mmCIF file of C-alpha atoms in Angstrom:
data_model
loop_
_atom_site.group_PDB
_atom_site.id
_atom_site.type_symbol
_atom_site.label_atom_id
_atom_site.label_comp_id
_atom_site.label_asym_id
_atom_site.label_seq_id
_atom_site.Cartn_x
_atom_site.Cartn_y
_atom_site.Cartn_z
ATOM 1 C CA MET P 1 -27.482 29.651 40.727
ATOM 2 C CA SER P 2 -23.928 28.395 40.745
ATOM 3 C CA PRO P 3 -22.410 26.989 37.515
ATOM 4 C CA PRO P 4 -22.181 23.205 37.246
ATOM 5 C CA THR P 5 -18.901 21.679 38.307
ATOM 6 C CA LEU P 6 -16.758 19.699 35.884
ATOM 7 C CA THR P 7 -15.791 16.090 36.439
ATOM 8 C CA GLU P 8 -12.062 15.277 36.615
ATOM 9 C CA ALA P 9 -12.215 13.881 33.047
ATOM 10 C CA GLU P 10 -13.913 17.054 31.770
ATOM 11 C CA GLN P 11 -11.328 19.207 33.541
ATOM 12 C CA ALA P 12 -8.550 17.245 31.834
ATOM 13 C CA ILE P 13 -10.284 17.735 28.499
ATOM 14 C CA GLU P 14 -10.573 21.483 29.086
ATOM 15 C CA VAL P 15 -6.796 21.562 29.624
ATOM 16 C CA GLY P 16 -5.824 19.366 26.679
ATOM 17 C CA VAL P 17 -8.469 18.166 24.244
ATOM 18 C CA PRO P 18 -5.908 16.725 21.793
ATOM 19 C CA LYS P 19 -4.407 14.447 24.450
ATOM 20 C CA ALA P 20 -7.812 13.193 25.587
ATOM 21 C CA ALA P 21 -8.879 12.604 21.997
ATOM 22 C CA GLU P 22 -5.708 10.587 21.345
ATOM 23 C CA VAL P 23 -6.421 8.406 24.381
ATOM 24 C CA VAL P 24 -9.979 7.717 23.228
ATOM 25 C CA ALA P 25 -8.811 7.122 19.654
ATOM 26 C CA GLY P 26 -6.233 4.650 20.973
ATOM 27 C CA GLN P 27 -8.838 2.607 22.819
ATOM 28 C CA LEU P 28 -11.233 2.605 19.864
ATOM 29 C CA ARG P 29 -8.355 1.714 17.523
ATOM 30 C CA ARG P 30 -7.588 -1.342 19.643
ATOM 31 C CA GLN P 31 -11.225 -2.451 19.472
ATOM 32 C CA ILE P 32 -11.060 -2.208 15.683
ATOM 33 C CA ILE P 33 -7.746 -3.919 15.034
ATOM 34 C CA THR P 34 -8.508 -6.764 17.460
ATOM 35 C CA GLY P 35 -11.819 -7.382 15.711
ATOM 36 C CA LYS P 36 -13.974 -6.507 18.708
ATOM 37 C CA VAL P 37 -15.870 -4.249 16.328
ATOM 38 C CA PRO P 38 -15.779 -5.991 12.914
ATOM 39 C CA GLN P 39 -15.322 -4.279 9.575
ATOM 40 C CA GLY P 40 -18.631 -2.973 8.274
ATOM 41 C CA ASP P 41 -20.143 -2.542 11.726
ATOM 42 C CA ALA P 42 -20.762 0.771 13.438
ATOM 43 C CA LEU P 43 -19.111 1.849 16.656
ATOM 44 C CA ALA P 44 -21.450 2.525 19.549
ATOM 45 C CA SER P 45 -23.471 5.742 19.444
ATOM 46 C CA GLU P 46 -21.893 9.024 20.452
ATOM 47 C CA SER P 47 -23.921 9.176 23.667
ATOM 48 C CA GLU P 48 -22.818 5.659 24.658
ATOM 49 C CA LEU P 49 -19.161 6.351 23.902
ATOM 50 C CA MET P 50 -19.240 9.692 25.722
ATOM 51 C CA GLN P 51 -20.555 7.883 28.798
ATOM 52 C CA THR P 52 -18.097 4.988 28.438
ATOM 53 C CA PHE P 53 -15.013 7.208 28.168
ATOM 54 C CA GLY P 54 -16.270 10.101 30.280
ATOM 55 C CA VAL P 55 -15.551 12.686 27.604
ATOM 56 C CA SER P 56 -17.372 15.516 25.878
ATOM 57 C CA ARG P 57 -18.806 15.374 22.363
ATOM 58 C CA PRO P 58 -16.033 17.628 20.900
ATOM 59 C CA THR P 59 -13.358 15.311 22.317
ATOM 60 C CA LEU P 60 -15.102 12.209 20.971
ATOM 61 C CA ARG P 61 -15.431 13.773 17.548
ATOM 62 C CA ALA P 62 -11.767 14.738 17.613
ATOM 63 C CA ALA P 63 -11.017 11.058 18.296
ATOM 64 C CA PHE P 64 -13.201 10.104 15.330
ATOM 65 C CA ARG P 65 -11.233 12.492 13.118
ATOM 66 C CA ILE P 66 -7.995 10.774 14.139
ATOM 67 C CA LEU P 67 -9.410 7.369 13.236
ATOM 68 C CA GLU P 68 -10.888 8.718 10.021
ATOM 69 C CA SER P 69 -7.482 10.102 8.998
ATOM 70 C CA GLU P 70 -6.107 6.577 9.515
ATOM 71 C CA HIS P 71 -8.955 5.172 7.374
ATOM 72 C CA LEU P 72 -10.110 3.012 10.272
ATOM 73 C CA VAL P 73 -13.589 4.560 10.335
ATOM 74 C CA THR P 74 -15.893 6.250 7.852
ATOM 75 C CA MET P 75 -18.231 8.909 9.159
ATOM 76 C CA ARG P 76 -21.820 8.776 7.930
ATOM 77 C CA ARG P 77 -24.738 11.114 8.413
ATOM 78 C CA GLY P 78 -28.457 10.505 8.494
ATOM 79 C CA SER P 79 -30.522 7.736 10.048
ATOM 80 C CA ARG P 80 -27.599 5.308 9.771
ATOM 81 C CA GLY P 81 -25.066 7.881 10.789
ATOM 82 C CA GLY P 82 -22.080 7.441 13.051
ATOM 83 C CA ALA P 83 -18.605 5.962 12.821
ATOM 84 C CA TRP P 84 -18.452 2.805 10.688
ATOM 85 C CA VAL P 85 -15.429 0.519 10.822
ATOM 86 C CA SER P 86 -13.205 0.232 7.749
ATOM 87 C CA ALA P 87 -10.319 -2.177 7.224
ATOM 88 C CA PRO P 88 -6.865 -0.605 6.887
ATOM 89 C CA THR P 89 -5.432 -1.191 3.411
ATOM 90 C CA THR P 90 -1.976 -1.175 1.882
ATOM 91 C CA GLY P 91 -3.200 1.550 -0.472
ATOM 92 C CA VAL P 92 -3.474 3.946 2.455
ATOM 93 C CA ILE P 93 0.060 3.088 3.548
ATOM 94 C CA ALA P 94 1.339 3.557 0.012
ATOM 95 C CA ARG P 95 -0.151 7.040 -0.274
ATOM 96 C CA ARG P 96 1.385 8.113 3.020
ATOM 97 C CA ALA P 97 4.729 6.647 2.055
ATOM 98 C CA GLY P 98 4.580 8.563 -1.215
ATOM 99 C CA VAL P 99 4.105 11.843 0.646
ATOM 100 C CA TYR P 100 6.986 11.000 3.000
ATOM 101 C CA LEU P 101 9.314 10.152 0.118
ATOM 102 C CA GLN P 102 8.387 13.371 -1.699
ATOM 103 C CA TYR P 103 9.018 15.471 1.394
ATOM 104 C CA HIS P 104 12.469 13.970 1.948
ATOM 105 C CA GLY P 105 13.582 14.318 -1.664
ATOM 106 C CA THR P 106 13.964 10.572 -2.160
ATOM 107 C CA LYS P 107 15.446 9.595 -5.501
ATOM 108 C CA LEU P 108 13.576 7.229 -7.793
ATOM 109 C CA ASP P 109 16.735 5.152 -8.009
ATOM 110 C CA ASP P 110 16.425 4.503 -4.256
ATOM 111 C CA VAL P 111 12.847 3.273 -4.674
ATOM 112 C CA HIS P 112 13.794 0.822 -7.430
ATOM 113 C CA ARG P 113 16.770 -0.453 -5.459
ATOM 114 C CA ALA P 114 14.504 -1.070 -2.477
ATOM 115 C CA ARG P 115 12.234 -3.210 -4.638
ATOM 116 C CA GLY P 116 15.325 -5.132 -5.696
ATOM 117 C CA ILE P 117 15.946 -5.984 -2.046
ATOM 118 C CA ILE P 118 12.369 -7.103 -1.289
ATOM 119 C CA GLU P 119 11.220 -9.151 -4.269
ATOM 120 C CA PRO P 120 14.075 -11.600 -5.068
ATOM 121 C CA PRO P 121 14.019 -13.228 -1.588
ATOM 122 C CA ALA P 122 10.237 -13.557 -1.952
ATOM 123 C CA ALA P 123 10.757 -15.420 -5.224
ATOM 124 C CA ALA P 124 13.261 -17.686 -3.471
ATOM 125 C CA ILE P 125 10.714 -18.463 -0.738
ATOM 126 C CA LEU P 126 8.157 -19.537 -3.343
ATOM 127 C CA ALA P 127 10.695 -21.736 -5.141
ATOM 128 C CA SER P 128 11.837 -23.387 -1.898
ATOM 129 C CA ARG P 129 8.276 -24.052 -0.794
ATOM 130 C CA GLY P 130 7.217 -25.657 -4.065
ATOM 131 C CA LYS P 131 3.472 -25.202 -3.568
ATOM 132 C CA ALA P 132 1.268 -25.904 -6.581
ATOM 133 C CA SER P 133 -1.164 -23.219 -5.389
ATOM 134 C CA ASP P 134 1.586 -20.558 -5.592
ATOM 135 C CA VAL P 135 2.372 -21.535 -9.175
ATOM 136 C CA ALA P 136 -1.331 -21.573 -10.062
ATOM 137 C CA ALA P 137 -1.785 -18.065 -8.668
ATOM 138 C CA LEU P 138 1.163 -16.747 -10.690
ATOM 139 C CA GLU P 139 -0.011 -18.535 -13.824
ATOM 140 C CA ALA P 140 -3.455 -16.942 -13.442
ATOM 141 C CA VAL P 141 -1.846 -13.493 -13.474
ATOM 142 C CA LEU P 142 0.316 -14.507 -16.437
ATOM 143 C CA ALA P 143 -2.806 -15.482 -18.380
ATOM 144 C CA GLU P 144 -4.289 -12.024 -17.744
ATOM 145 C CA GLU P 145 -0.995 -10.449 -18.747
ATOM 146 C CA GLU P 146 -0.867 -12.371 -22.017
ATOM 147 C CA ALA P 147 -4.424 -11.305 -22.829
ATOM 148 C CA ALA P 148 -3.434 -7.662 -22.256
ATOM 149 C CA LEU P 149 -0.346 -7.600 -24.500
ATOM 150 C CA ASP P 150 -2.051 -5.256 -26.970
ATOM 151 C CA ASP P 151 -3.262 -2.854 -24.272
ATOM 152 C CA PRO P 152 -0.273 -1.014 -22.699
ATOM 153 C CA ASP P 153 -2.233 0.431 -19.772
ATOM 154 C CA ALA P 154 -3.883 -2.865 -18.840
ATOM 155 C CA LEU P 155 -0.583 -4.671 -19.338
ATOM 156 C CA ARG P 156 1.178 -2.299 -16.944
ATOM 157 C CA GLU P 157 -1.500 -2.833 -14.288
ATOM 158 C CA VAL P 158 -1.381 -6.622 -14.571
ATOM 159 C CA GLY P 159 2.403 -6.605 -14.687
ATOM 160 C CA GLU P 160 2.619 -4.676 -11.433
ATOM 161 C CA ARG P 161 0.110 -7.126 -9.960
ATOM 162 C CA PHE P 162 2.449 -9.963 -10.866
ATOM 163 C CA HIS P 163 5.187 -8.310 -8.801
ATOM 164 C CA ALA P 164 2.777 -7.786 -5.901
ATOM 165 C CA THR P 165 1.605 -11.401 -6.111
ATOM 166 C CA VAL P 166 5.151 -12.736 -5.821
ATOM 167 C CA VAL P 167 5.594 -10.851 -2.552
ATOM 168 C CA LYS P 168 2.116 -11.558 -1.209
ATOM 169 C CA LEU P 169 2.403 -15.304 -1.794
ATOM 170 C CA ALA P 170 5.654 -15.387 0.188
ATOM 171 C CA GLY P 171 3.441 -14.877 3.234
ATOM 172 C CA ASN P 172 5.451 -12.196 5.022
ATOM 173 C CA GLN P 173 3.049 -9.400 5.912
ATOM 174 C CA THR P 174 5.837 -6.932 6.619
ATOM 175 C CA LEU P 175 7.372 -7.455 3.184
ATOM 176 C CA THR P 176 3.914 -7.089 1.639
ATOM 177 C CA VAL P 177 3.478 -3.699 3.309
ATOM 178 C CA PHE P 178 6.934 -2.528 2.224
ATOM 179 C CA SER P 179 6.218 -3.671 -1.329
ATOM 180 C CA ALA P 180 2.918 -1.786 -1.378
ATOM 181 C CA MET P 181 4.677 1.357 -0.168
ATOM 182 C CA LEU P 182 6.887 1.256 -3.267
ATOM 183 C CA HIS P 183 4.237 0.149 -5.738
ATOM 184 C CA GLY P 184 2.500 3.500 -6.231
ATOM 185 C CA VAL P 185 5.747 5.302 -6.983
ATOM 186 C CA ILE P 186 7.021 2.645 -9.374
ATOM 187 C CA ASP P 187 3.683 2.483 -11.177
ATOM 188 C CA ALA P 188 3.684 6.261 -11.652
ATOM 189 C CA HIS P 189 7.272 6.086 -12.893
ATOM 190 C CA THR P 190 6.293 3.381 -15.384
ATOM 191 C CA VAL P 191 3.377 5.495 -16.644
ATOM 192 C CA ARG P 192 5.752 8.423 -17.212
ATOM 193 C CA PHE P 193 8.167 6.145 -19.072
ATOM 194 C CA GLN P 194 5.461 4.631 -21.266
ATOM 195 C CA THR P 195 4.151 8.082 -22.165
ATOM 196 C CA GLY P 196 7.633 9.069 -23.295
ATOM 197 C CA GLN P 197 7.927 5.825 -25.252
ATOM 198 C CA ARG P 198 4.751 6.563 -27.185
ATOM 199 C CA GLU P 199 5.788 10.146 -27.885
ATOM 200 C CA ARG P 200 9.179 9.017 -29.175
ATOM 201 C CA GLY P 201 7.786 6.076 -31.097
ATOM 202 C CA ASP P 202 10.044 3.634 -29.250
ATOM 203 C CA PRO P 203 9.292 -0.098 -29.547
ATOM 204 C CA ARG P 204 7.296 -1.551 -26.669
ATOM 205 C CA ARG P 205 8.826 -4.163 -24.373
ATOM 206 C CA GLY P 206 5.593 -5.680 -23.058
ATOM 207 C CA ALA P 207 6.074 -9.092 -24.662
ATOM 208 C CA GLU P 208 9.669 -9.252 -23.431
ATOM 209 C CA LEU P 209 8.700 -8.425 -19.845
ATOM 210 C CA HIS P 210 5.872 -10.941 -19.990
ATOM 211 C CA GLY P 211 8.412 -13.543 -21.048
ATOM 212 C CA GLU P 212 10.580 -12.700 -18.053
ATOM 213 C CA HIS P 213 7.607 -13.037 -15.704
ATOM 214 C CA LYS P 214 6.840 -16.397 -17.300
ATOM 215 C CA ARG P 215 10.446 -17.523 -16.856
ATOM 216 C CA LEU P 216 10.391 -16.691 -13.137
ATOM 217 C CA THR P 217 7.231 -18.731 -12.732
ATOM 218 C CA GLU P 218 8.929 -21.686 -14.438
ATOM 219 C CA LEU P 219 11.900 -21.442 -12.068
ATOM 220 C CA ILE P 220 9.589 -21.316 -9.055
ATOM 221 C CA LYS P 221 7.676 -24.326 -10.352
ATOM 222 C CA ALA P 222 10.952 -26.222 -10.808
ATOM 223 C CA GLY P 223 12.025 -25.433 -7.227
ATOM 224 C CA ALA P 224 15.169 -23.657 -8.470
ATOM 225 C CA VAL P 225 15.680 -21.483 -5.410
ATOM 226 C CA ARG P 226 18.979 -19.744 -6.170
ATOM 227 C CA GLU P 227 18.217 -19.426 -9.882
ATOM 228 C CA ALA P 228 14.806 -17.856 -9.188
ATOM 229 C CA GLU P 229 16.281 -15.326 -6.757
ATOM 230 C CA ASP P 230 19.169 -14.389 -9.037
ATOM 231 C CA TYR P 231 16.983 -14.226 -12.136
ATOM 232 C CA TRP P 232 14.476 -11.919 -10.485
ATOM 233 C CA ALA P 233 17.217 -9.698 -9.081
ATOM 234 C CA ALA P 234 18.633 -9.342 -12.601
ATOM 235 C CA HIS P 235 15.170 -8.608 -13.998
ATOM 236 C CA LEU P 236 14.534 -5.835 -11.467
ATOM 237 C CA GLU P 237 18.004 -4.376 -12.018
ATOM 238 C CA GLY P 238 17.316 -4.216 -15.751
ATOM 239 C CA VAL P 239 13.999 -2.459 -15.159
ATOM 240 C CA ARG P 240 15.660 -0.020 -12.749
ATOM 241 C CA LYS P 241 18.343 0.925 -15.261
ATOM 242 C CA ILE P 242 15.835 1.515 -18.038
ATOM 243 C CA LEU P 243 13.400 3.608 -15.992
ATOM 244 C CA VAL P 244 16.057 5.650 -14.175
ATOM 245 C CA ALA P 245 17.963 6.302 -17.415
ATOM 246 C CA GLU P 246 14.766 7.740 -18.917
ATOM 247 C CA GLY P 247 15.773 10.869 -17.037
ATOM 248 C CA GLU P 248 12.586 12.976 -17.038
ATOM 249 C CA ALA P 249 12.236 12.619 -13.262
ATOM 250 C CA ASP P 250 15.012 12.210 -10.740
ATOM 251 C CA THR P 251 13.132 12.248 -7.440
ATOM 252 C CA VAL P 252 9.729 11.109 -6.218
ATOM 253 C CA LEU P 253 8.756 14.783 -5.929
ATOM 254 C CA ASP P 254 9.699 15.389 -9.569
ATOM 255 C CA LEU P 255 7.523 12.462 -10.561
ATOM 256 C CA MET P 256 4.479 13.427 -8.534
ATOM 257 C CA SER P 257 4.587 17.162 -9.252
#
């Protein structure tokens, strides 16, 4: 009995499984990001997808691994097993950016300076737009921040959320992604600084920083475009100088090690 012959697709897979898997992953990725398969739904069964793409089970599963590494699908086992669609998040991007910055020996000073380029124009956008809903969103975060003044860890988390909210409200998705890429590093740097503060017995600056956040919100509410941008640039420059001068970590790798 002669061995079964391979289809052209199967022959291509035998030659280069990675390439075939990338092609399948690319087509499935498009279905996900265009909403053809919504978040929370499962992709078609393995047998259906194998027939649709004309590939073997190992190739399909290699495609799943690519999508899983991108956090676009979650693999489940059991009666409700299969590949389930997940929404890409800025947290995933931030983690990958952190690894990239560590690998390339990026200095913490660079990270803080990058934030100083992104956030002030976002503040100017909010001030020029003059939307009451923007001010209300910032004031809601300020209220949480004020309630957390006696809890350094909670205050740090809410404070970073204030920064993220300024950028998010500006409505530029690209800036939001860039901001998220920096957030994880800056938050870790702040944690390191606060730990040193406690060990040295230094006075806390939480109330002062809260006041500066409140002042920016007032400038945005007043529609003071140039003043809001300049004030926030000065605020971020002051934070950069304090955290970088702390000196216990010079690069992102130093910080994350």
